[in-house]
Amino acid sequence: MKILIVDDEPPARHRLTELVNQAGLGEVVGQAANGREALAATESAEPDLVLLDIRMPGMDGLEVARHLAILANPPAVIFTTAYDDHALAAFETHAVGYLLKPIRLGRLRAALERAARPTRAQLSDLRGPEPRLRSRTHLSANLSDKLTLVPIEEVRFLRAEHKYVTARFSEGELLLEDSLAALEAEFGDRFLRVHRNALVAREHVRALEKDAGGRVLVRLADVAERVEVSRRNAAAVRRALRNL
């Protein structure tokens, strides 16, 4: 079993590596000190299992797991943490293991023995707007078996189209499997509902315009495309933008 160790503390990574070697149930194929490094290492090393610290600066372990869940063949995840309160409560009903620090050899060996690859269903709650989880710092999509990340602050608008949501940013777009309602619940403080199928990023709104047909459109920074404002939402959008 190939194992990736993720922790922002070098001594913790060193100790876990020693424990894995002592357990004799797997091989450490990489280490990472933060969330972005963890995702990159997962793509390069293709581990079967990630020993993943929850509390890390920037992208924490919970968000890393949410991005890993969209991979075609996600690795198993065992969370490691010094805290057993609200963070762990979110996962107690799912097939995701966790170990409390300081981690003992016996408990690690037992966790490795029962580790299994999680399915999308088993990690579905990581993808939705769980009130116990903080909002993601990035949106992600699995493109040609490669995980693509876009910082949420770079997203200009989100639009529901068919069964996907398009996240538009200045350099392109991502097709997301999240529902627009779930994204609004997760990022409602950042985005404004302008249409039943569209949310725009408040900080990137530059103006409201009207086209030749009288439709109200939102102009956003660094993208040519305008986003239509429905008649139903027009008054609320104007009020919200006056308060920005």
PDB file of C-alpha atoms in Angstrom:
ATOM      1  CA  MET A   1       0.000   0.000   0.000  1.00  0.00           C
ATOM      2  CA  LYS A   2       1.416   3.367  -1.074  1.00  0.00           C
ATOM      3  CA  ILE A   3       0.975   6.057   1.593  1.00  0.00           C
ATOM      4  CA  LEU A   4       1.197   9.851   1.408  1.00  0.00           C
ATOM      5  CA  ILE A   5       1.749  11.759   4.677  1.00  0.00           C
ATOM      6  CA  VAL A   6       0.374  15.300   4.934  1.00  0.00           C
ATOM      7  CA  ASP A   7       1.088  17.519   7.935  1.00  0.00           C
ATOM      8  CA  ASP A   8       2.332  21.082   8.287  1.00  0.00           C
ATOM      9  CA  GLU A   9       4.685  20.087  11.126  1.00  0.00           C
ATOM     10  CA  PRO A  10       7.964  18.392  10.030  1.00  0.00           C
ATOM     11  CA  PRO A  11       8.320  16.427  13.325  1.00  0.00           C
ATOM     12  CA  ALA A  12       4.808  15.022  12.860  1.00  0.00           C
ATOM     13  CA  ARG A  13       5.623  13.897   9.321  1.00  0.00           C
ATOM     14  CA  HIS A  14       8.853  12.281  10.534  1.00  0.00           C
ATOM     15  CA  ARG A  15       7.094  10.431  13.365  1.00  0.00           C
ATOM     16  CA  LEU A  16       4.316   9.160  11.085  1.00  0.00           C
ATOM     17  CA  THR A  17       6.892   7.931   8.578  1.00  0.00           C
ATOM     18  CA  GLU A  18       8.646   5.973  11.329  1.00  0.00           C
ATOM     19  CA  LEU A  19       5.353   4.506  12.550  1.00  0.00           C
ATOM     20  CA  VAL A  20       4.325   3.431   9.048  1.00  0.00           C
ATOM     21  CA  ASN A  21       7.685   1.707   8.612  1.00  0.00           C
ATOM     22  CA  GLN A  22       7.266  -0.036  11.970  1.00  0.00           C
ATOM     23  CA  ALA A  23       3.711  -1.129  11.123  1.00  0.00           C
ATOM     24  CA  GLY A  24       4.978  -2.884   8.021  1.00  0.00           C
ATOM     25  CA  LEU A  25       1.696  -2.434   6.138  1.00  0.00           C
ATOM     26  CA  GLY A  26       2.694   0.127   3.572  1.00  0.00           C
ATOM     27  CA  GLU A  27       5.369   2.291   2.009  1.00  0.00           C
ATOM     28  CA  VAL A  28       5.580   6.074   2.376  1.00  0.00           C
ATOM     29  CA  VAL A  29       5.809   7.390  -1.191  1.00  0.00           C
ATOM     30  CA  GLY A  30       5.681  11.094  -0.394  1.00  0.00           C
ATOM     31  CA  GLN A  31       5.149  13.873   2.107  1.00  0.00           C
ATOM     32  CA  ALA A  32       3.399  17.228   1.901  1.00  0.00           C
ATOM     33  CA  ALA A  33       3.343  20.233   4.209  1.00  0.00           C
ATOM     34  CA  ASN A  34       0.103  21.853   3.037  1.00  0.00           C
ATOM     35  CA  GLY A  35      -3.047  21.295   1.038  1.00  0.00           C
ATOM     36  CA  ARG A  36      -1.751  22.345  -2.375  1.00  0.00           C
ATOM     37  CA  GLU A  37       1.330  20.155  -1.972  1.00  0.00           C
ATOM     38  CA  ALA A  38      -0.921  17.260  -0.929  1.00  0.00           C
ATOM     39  CA  LEU A  39      -3.008  17.462  -4.098  1.00  0.00           C
ATOM     40  CA  ALA A  40       0.085  17.731  -6.311  1.00  0.00           C
ATOM     41  CA  ALA A  41       1.733  14.790  -4.537  1.00  0.00           C
ATOM     42  CA  THR A  42      -1.424  12.702  -4.922  1.00  0.00           C
ATOM     43  CA  GLU A  43      -1.331  13.217  -8.672  1.00  0.00           C
ATOM     44  CA  SER A  44       2.368  12.405  -8.997  1.00  0.00           C
ATOM     45  CA  ALA A  45       2.707   9.547  -6.485  1.00  0.00           C
ATOM     46  CA  GLU A  46      -0.811   8.042  -6.865  1.00  0.00           C
ATOM     47  CA  PRO A  47      -1.005   6.842  -3.241  1.00  0.00           C
ATOM     48  CA  ASP A  48      -3.518   4.269  -2.101  1.00  0.00           C
ATOM     49  CA  LEU A  49      -3.909   6.066   1.222  1.00  0.00           C
ATOM     50  CA  VAL A  50      -3.406   9.614   2.534  1.00  0.00           C
ATOM     51  CA  LEU A  51      -2.670  10.236   6.216  1.00  0.00           C
ATOM     52  CA  LEU A  52      -4.083  13.743   6.315  1.00  0.00           C
ATOM     53  CA  ASP A  53      -3.785  16.355   9.036  1.00  0.00           C
ATOM     54  CA  ILE A  54      -7.001  18.360   9.496  1.00  0.00           C
ATOM     55  CA  ARG A  55      -5.738  21.672  10.853  1.00  0.00           C
ATOM     56  CA  MET A  56      -3.298  23.266   8.415  1.00  0.00           C
ATOM     57  CA  PRO A  57      -2.968  26.909   7.363  1.00  0.00           C
ATOM     58  CA  GLY A  58      -4.606  27.882   4.090  1.00  0.00           C
ATOM     59  CA  MET A  59      -6.265  24.821   2.568  1.00  0.00           C
ATOM     60  CA  ASP A  60      -6.970  22.508   5.511  1.00  0.00           C
ATOM     61  CA  GLY A  61      -7.336  18.739   5.462  1.00  0.00           C
ATOM     62  CA  LEU A  62     -11.118  18.826   5.190  1.00  0.00           C
ATOM     63  CA  GLU A  63     -10.920  20.826   1.973  1.00  0.00           C
ATOM     64  CA  VAL A  64      -8.168  18.587   0.613  1.00  0.00           C
ATOM     65  CA  ALA A  65     -10.458  15.588   1.113  1.00  0.00           C
ATOM     66  CA  ARG A  66     -13.255  17.334  -0.764  1.00  0.00           C
ATOM     67  CA  HIS A  67     -10.973  17.892  -3.763  1.00  0.00           C
ATOM     68  CA  LEU A  68      -9.634  14.332  -3.607  1.00  0.00           C
ATOM     69  CA  ALA A  69     -13.200  12.992  -3.665  1.00  0.00           C
ATOM     70  CA  ILE A  70     -13.744  14.116  -7.271  1.00  0.00           C
ATOM     71  CA  LEU A  71     -10.786  12.125  -8.627  1.00  0.00           C
ATOM     72  CA  ALA A  72     -11.628   9.120 -10.762  1.00  0.00           C
ATOM     73  CA  ASN A  73      -9.770   6.863  -8.305  1.00  0.00           C
ATOM     74  CA  PRO A  74      -9.561   8.733  -5.011  1.00  0.00           C
ATOM     75  CA  PRO A  75      -7.172   7.420  -2.365  1.00  0.00           C
ATOM     76  CA  ALA A  76      -8.417   6.325   1.026  1.00  0.00           C
ATOM     77  CA  VAL A  77      -8.172   9.063   3.642  1.00  0.00           C
ATOM     78  CA  ILE A  78      -7.331   8.723   7.315  1.00  0.00           C
ATOM     79  CA  PHE A  79      -7.490  12.034   9.134  1.00  0.00           C
ATOM     80  CA  THR A  80      -4.924  12.794  11.816  1.00  0.00           C
ATOM     81  CA  THR A  81      -5.653  15.499  14.358  1.00  0.00           C
ATOM     82  CA  ALA A  82      -5.026  16.666  17.892  1.00  0.00           C
ATOM     83  CA  TYR A  83      -8.691  17.677  18.224  1.00  0.00           C
ATOM     84  CA  ASP A  84     -11.698  15.387  18.612  1.00  0.00           C
ATOM     85  CA  ASP A  85     -14.478  17.985  18.638  1.00  0.00           C
ATOM     86  CA  HIS A  86     -16.545  19.510  15.818  1.00  0.00           C
ATOM     87  CA  ALA A  87     -14.255  18.582  12.927  1.00  0.00           C
ATOM     88  CA  LEU A  88     -14.409  14.863  13.615  1.00  0.00           C
ATOM     89  CA  ALA A  89     -18.154  14.865  14.244  1.00  0.00           C
ATOM     90  CA  ALA A  90     -18.683  15.605  10.544  1.00  0.00           C
ATOM     91  CA  PHE A  91     -17.091  12.289   9.556  1.00  0.00           C
ATOM     92  CA  GLU A  92     -18.162   9.800  12.198  1.00  0.00           C
ATOM     93  CA  THR A  93     -20.980   8.410  10.047  1.00  0.00           C
ATOM     94  CA  HIS A  94     -18.820   7.929   6.926  1.00  0.00           C
ATOM     95  CA  ALA A  95     -16.183   5.413   5.862  1.00  0.00           C
ATOM     96  CA  VAL A  96     -13.351   7.845   6.587  1.00  0.00           C
ATOM     97  CA  GLY A  97     -11.006   6.936   9.434  1.00  0.00           C
ATOM     98  CA  TYR A  98      -9.260   9.252  11.837  1.00  0.00           C
ATOM     99  CA  LEU A  99      -6.492   9.053  14.389  1.00  0.00           C
ATOM    100  CA  LEU A 100      -6.010  11.309  17.379  1.00  0.00           C
ATOM    101  CA  LYS A 101      -2.551  12.668  18.109  1.00  0.00           C
ATOM    102  CA  PRO A 102      -0.266  11.544  19.632  1.00  0.00           C
ATOM    103  CA  ILE A 103      -0.652   8.584  17.299  1.00  0.00           C
ATOM    104  CA  ARG A 104       0.292   5.179  18.687  1.00  0.00           C
ATOM    105  CA  LEU A 105       1.656   2.303  16.635  1.00  0.00           C
ATOM    106  CA  GLY A 106      -1.189  -0.071  17.518  1.00  0.00           C
ATOM    107  CA  ARG A 107      -3.910   2.364  16.503  1.00  0.00           C
ATOM    108  CA  LEU A 108      -2.117   3.231  13.269  1.00  0.00           C
ATOM    109  CA  ARG A 109      -1.712  -0.443  12.378  1.00  0.00           C
ATOM    110  CA  ALA A 110      -5.416  -1.099  13.020  1.00  0.00           C
ATOM    111  CA  ALA A 111      -6.419   1.890  10.883  1.00  0.00           C
ATOM    112  CA  LEU A 112      -4.183   0.799   8.017  1.00  0.00           C
ATOM    113  CA  GLU A 113      -5.597  -2.710   8.129  1.00  0.00           C
ATOM    114  CA  ARG A 114      -9.164  -1.507   7.661  1.00  0.00           C
ATOM    115  CA  ALA A 115      -8.364   1.301   5.215  1.00  0.00           C
ATOM    116  CA  ALA A 116     -10.350   1.140   1.996  1.00  0.00           C
ATOM    117  CA  ARG A 117     -10.841   3.436  -0.927  1.00  0.00           C
ATOM    118  CA  PRO A 118     -13.724   5.846  -0.303  1.00  0.00           C
ATOM    119  CA  THR A 119     -16.488   6.164  -2.865  1.00  0.00           C
ATOM    120  CA  ARG A 120     -18.119   9.404  -3.961  1.00  0.00           C
ATOM    121  CA  ALA A 121     -21.186   8.473  -1.935  1.00  0.00           C
ATOM    122  CA  GLN A 122     -19.121   7.930   1.187  1.00  0.00           C
ATOM    123  CA  LEU A 123     -17.608  11.404   0.842  1.00  0.00           C
ATOM    124  CA  SER A 124     -20.745  13.130  -0.473  1.00  0.00           C
ATOM    125  CA  ASP A 125     -21.151  15.245   2.626  1.00  0.00           C
ATOM    126  CA  LEU A 126     -17.708  16.728   2.029  1.00  0.00           C
ATOM    127  CA  ARG A 127     -18.978  18.132  -1.264  1.00  0.00           C
ATOM    128  CA  GLY A 128     -22.108  19.811   0.084  1.00  0.00           C
ATOM    129  CA  PRO A 129     -22.648  22.898   2.228  1.00  0.00           C
ATOM    130  CA  GLU A 130     -22.061  21.280   5.613  1.00  0.00           C
ATOM    131  CA  PRO A 131     -22.435  23.946   8.298  1.00  0.00           C
ATOM    132  CA  ARG A 132     -19.641  22.321  10.274  1.00  0.00           C
ATOM    133  CA  LEU A 133     -17.172  22.783   7.416  1.00  0.00           C
ATOM    134  CA  ARG A 134     -15.698  26.106   6.430  1.00  0.00           C
ATOM    135  CA  SER A 135     -16.017  27.254   2.830  1.00  0.00           C
ATOM    136  CA  ARG A 136     -13.428  25.992   0.391  1.00  0.00           C
ATOM    137  CA  THR A 137     -10.597  28.258  -0.703  1.00  0.00           C
ATOM    138  CA  HIS A 138     -10.626  26.713  -4.193  1.00  0.00           C
ATOM    139  CA  LEU A 139     -13.048  25.139  -6.649  1.00  0.00           C
ATOM    140  CA  SER A 140     -11.866  22.028  -8.447  1.00  0.00           C
ATOM    141  CA  ALA A 141     -12.674  19.833 -11.413  1.00  0.00           C
ATOM    142  CA  ASN A 142     -11.210  16.613 -12.738  1.00  0.00           C
ATOM    143  CA  LEU A 143     -10.161  17.367 -16.324  1.00  0.00           C
ATOM    144  CA  SER A 144      -8.678  14.504 -18.335  1.00  0.00           C
ATOM    145  CA  ASP A 145      -7.725  12.747 -15.075  1.00  0.00           C
ATOM    146  CA  LYS A 146      -5.961  15.887 -13.853  1.00  0.00           C
ATOM    147  CA  LEU A 147      -7.231  17.861 -10.886  1.00  0.00           C
ATOM    148  CA  THR A 148      -7.587  21.555 -11.764  1.00  0.00           C
ATOM    149  CA  LEU A 149      -7.917  24.139  -8.976  1.00  0.00           C
ATOM    150  CA  VAL A 150      -9.148  27.736  -9.198  1.00  0.00           C
ATOM    151  CA  PRO A 151      -9.003  30.066  -6.180  1.00  0.00           C
ATOM    152  CA  ILE A 152     -12.534  31.093  -5.268  1.00  0.00           C
ATOM    153  CA  GLU A 153     -11.560  34.777  -5.295  1.00  0.00           C
ATOM    154  CA  GLU A 154     -10.759  34.494  -9.031  1.00  0.00           C
ATOM    155  CA  VAL A 155     -14.223  33.243 -10.000  1.00  0.00           C
ATOM    156  CA  ARG A 156     -16.343  35.898 -11.743  1.00  0.00           C
ATOM    157  CA  PHE A 157     -19.643  34.038 -11.986  1.00  0.00           C
ATOM    158  CA  LEU A 158     -21.305  30.656 -11.559  1.00  0.00           C
ATOM    159  CA  ARG A 159     -23.973  29.571 -14.044  1.00  0.00           C
ATOM    160  CA  ALA A 160     -26.088  26.407 -14.053  1.00  0.00           C
ATOM    161  CA  GLU A 161     -26.179  24.805 -17.491  1.00  0.00           C
ATOM    162  CA  HIS A 162     -27.794  21.431 -18.010  1.00  0.00           C
ATOM    163  CA  LYS A 163     -26.491  19.136 -15.232  1.00  0.00           C
ATOM    164  CA  TYR A 164     -23.300  21.107 -14.573  1.00  0.00           C
ATOM    165  CA  VAL A 165     -22.366  24.501 -13.170  1.00  0.00           C
ATOM    166  CA  THR A 166     -19.866  26.602 -15.105  1.00  0.00           C
ATOM    167  CA  ALA A 167     -17.406  28.571 -12.977  1.00  0.00           C
ATOM    168  CA  ARG A 168     -16.059  31.410 -15.122  1.00  0.00           C
ATOM    169  CA  PHE A 169     -12.761  33.086 -14.262  1.00  0.00           C
ATOM    170  CA  SER A 170     -10.540  35.491 -16.162  1.00  0.00           C
ATOM    171  CA  GLU A 171      -8.505  32.787 -17.906  1.00  0.00           C
ATOM    172  CA  GLY A 172     -11.169  30.198 -18.633  1.00  0.00           C
ATOM    173  CA  GLU A 173     -13.846  28.091 -16.996  1.00  0.00           C
ATOM    174  CA  LEU A 174     -14.445  24.921 -15.022  1.00  0.00           C
ATOM    175  CA  LEU A 175     -17.396  22.557 -15.198  1.00  0.00           C
ATOM    176  CA  LEU A 176     -18.446  21.658 -11.654  1.00  0.00           C
ATOM    177  CA  GLU A 177     -20.645  18.836 -10.428  1.00  0.00           C
ATOM    178  CA  ASP A 178     -21.830  20.873  -7.428  1.00  0.00           C
ATOM    179  CA  SER A 179     -25.362  22.262  -7.658  1.00  0.00           C
ATOM    180  CA  LEU A 180     -25.827  26.026  -7.873  1.00  0.00           C
ATOM    181  CA  ALA A 181     -27.892  25.908  -4.670  1.00  0.00           C
ATOM    182  CA  ALA A 182     -25.070  24.150  -2.809  1.00  0.00           C
ATOM    183  CA  LEU A 183     -22.526  26.661  -4.062  1.00  0.00           C
ATOM    184  CA  GLU A 184     -24.762  29.554  -3.028  1.00  0.00           C
ATOM    185  CA  ALA A 185     -25.129  28.077   0.461  1.00  0.00           C
ATOM    186  CA  GLU A 186     -21.375  27.611   0.763  1.00  0.00           C
ATOM    187  CA  PHE A 187     -20.267  30.941  -0.726  1.00  0.00           C
ATOM    188  CA  GLY A 188     -23.330  33.146  -0.243  1.00  0.00           C
ATOM    189  CA  ASP A 189     -21.306  35.959   1.320  1.00  0.00           C
ATOM    190  CA  ARG A 190     -19.134  36.180  -1.806  1.00  0.00           C
ATOM    191  CA  PHE A 191     -21.715  35.733  -4.588  1.00  0.00           C
ATOM    192  CA  LEU A 192     -24.978  37.474  -5.469  1.00  0.00           C
ATOM    193  CA  ARG A 193     -27.973  35.714  -7.016  1.00  0.00           C
ATOM    194  CA  VAL A 194     -28.907  37.545 -10.235  1.00  0.00           C
ATOM    195  CA  HIS A 195     -30.917  34.846 -11.995  1.00  0.00           C
ATOM    196  CA  ARG A 196     -32.360  31.459 -11.127  1.00  0.00           C
ATOM    197  CA  ASN A 197     -29.391  29.948 -12.962  1.00  0.00           C
ATOM    198  CA  ALA A 198     -26.607  32.429 -12.139  1.00  0.00           C
ATOM    199  CA  LEU A 199     -24.550  33.899  -9.298  1.00  0.00           C
ATOM    200  CA  VAL A 200     -22.008  36.711  -9.756  1.00  0.00           C
ATOM    201  CA  ALA A 201     -18.996  37.538  -7.584  1.00  0.00           C
ATOM    202  CA  ARG A 202     -19.777  40.748  -5.734  1.00  0.00           C
ATOM    203  CA  GLU A 203     -16.193  42.009  -5.721  1.00  0.00           C
ATOM    204  CA  HIS A 204     -15.872  41.648  -9.501  1.00  0.00           C
ATOM    205  CA  VAL A 205     -19.061  43.480 -10.487  1.00  0.00           C
ATOM    206  CA  ARG A 206     -18.231  46.611 -12.449  1.00  0.00           C
ATOM    207  CA  ALA A 207     -21.606  47.848 -13.735  1.00  0.00           C
ATOM    208  CA  LEU A 208     -25.214  47.088 -14.660  1.00  0.00           C
ATOM    209  CA  GLU A 209     -26.028  47.628 -18.326  1.00  0.00           C
ATOM    210  CA  LYS A 210     -29.008  47.257 -20.639  1.00  0.00           C
ATOM    211  CA  ASP A 211     -28.877  45.641 -24.061  1.00  0.00           C
ATOM    212  CA  ALA A 212     -30.898  46.607 -27.138  1.00  0.00           C
ATOM    213  CA  GLY A 213     -33.743  44.400 -25.988  1.00  0.00           C
ATOM    214  CA  GLY A 214     -33.985  46.036 -22.591  1.00  0.00           C
ATOM    215  CA  ARG A 215     -32.424  43.175 -20.635  1.00  0.00           C
ATOM    216  CA  VAL A 216     -30.378  44.092 -17.561  1.00  0.00           C
ATOM    217  CA  LEU A 217     -26.856  42.631 -17.681  1.00  0.00           C
ATOM    218  CA  VAL A 218     -23.985  42.499 -15.201  1.00  0.00           C
ATOM    219  CA  ARG A 219     -20.554  43.534 -16.455  1.00  0.00           C
ATOM    220  CA  LEU A 220     -17.713  41.842 -14.550  1.00  0.00           C
ATOM    221  CA  ALA A 221     -13.991  42.497 -14.354  1.00  0.00           C
ATOM    222  CA  ASP A 222     -11.707  40.868 -16.939  1.00  0.00           C
ATOM    223  CA  VAL A 223     -14.367  38.836 -18.780  1.00  0.00           C
ATOM    224  CA  ALA A 224     -16.185  39.895 -21.929  1.00  0.00           C
ATOM    225  CA  GLU A 225     -19.293  37.870 -21.239  1.00  0.00           C
ATOM    226  CA  ARG A 226     -22.232  39.614 -19.544  1.00  0.00           C
ATOM    227  CA  VAL A 227     -24.567  37.843 -17.124  1.00  0.00           C
ATOM    228  CA  GLU A 228     -28.301  38.433 -17.424  1.00  0.00           C
ATOM    229  CA  VAL A 229     -30.275  39.679 -14.429  1.00  0.00           C
ATOM    230  CA  SER A 230     -33.811  38.317 -14.293  1.00  0.00           C
ATOM    231  CA  ARG A 231     -36.721  40.702 -13.857  1.00  0.00           C
ATOM    232  CA  ARG A 232     -37.547  38.969 -10.603  1.00  0.00           C
ATOM    233  CA  ASN A 233     -34.064  39.645  -9.198  1.00  0.00           C
ATOM    234  CA  ALA A 234     -33.401  43.068 -10.718  1.00  0.00           C
ATOM    235  CA  ALA A 235     -34.558  45.224  -7.792  1.00  0.00           C
ATOM    236  CA  ALA A 236     -32.733  43.120  -5.209  1.00  0.00           C
ATOM    237  CA  VAL A 237     -29.549  43.152  -7.301  1.00  0.00           C
ATOM    238  CA  ARG A 238     -29.635  46.938  -7.620  1.00  0.00           C
ATOM    239  CA  ARG A 239     -30.110  47.308  -3.851  1.00  0.00           C
ATOM    240  CA  ALA A 240     -27.255  44.900  -3.102  1.00  0.00           C
ATOM    241  CA  LEU A 241     -24.861  46.616  -5.491  1.00  0.00           C
ATOM    242  CA  ARG A 242     -25.629  50.065  -4.045  1.00  0.00           C
ATOM    243  CA  ASN A 243     -24.436  48.736  -0.680  1.00  0.00           C
ATOM    244  CA  LEU A 244     -21.110  47.411  -2.006  1.00  0.00           C
TER     245      LEU A 244
END
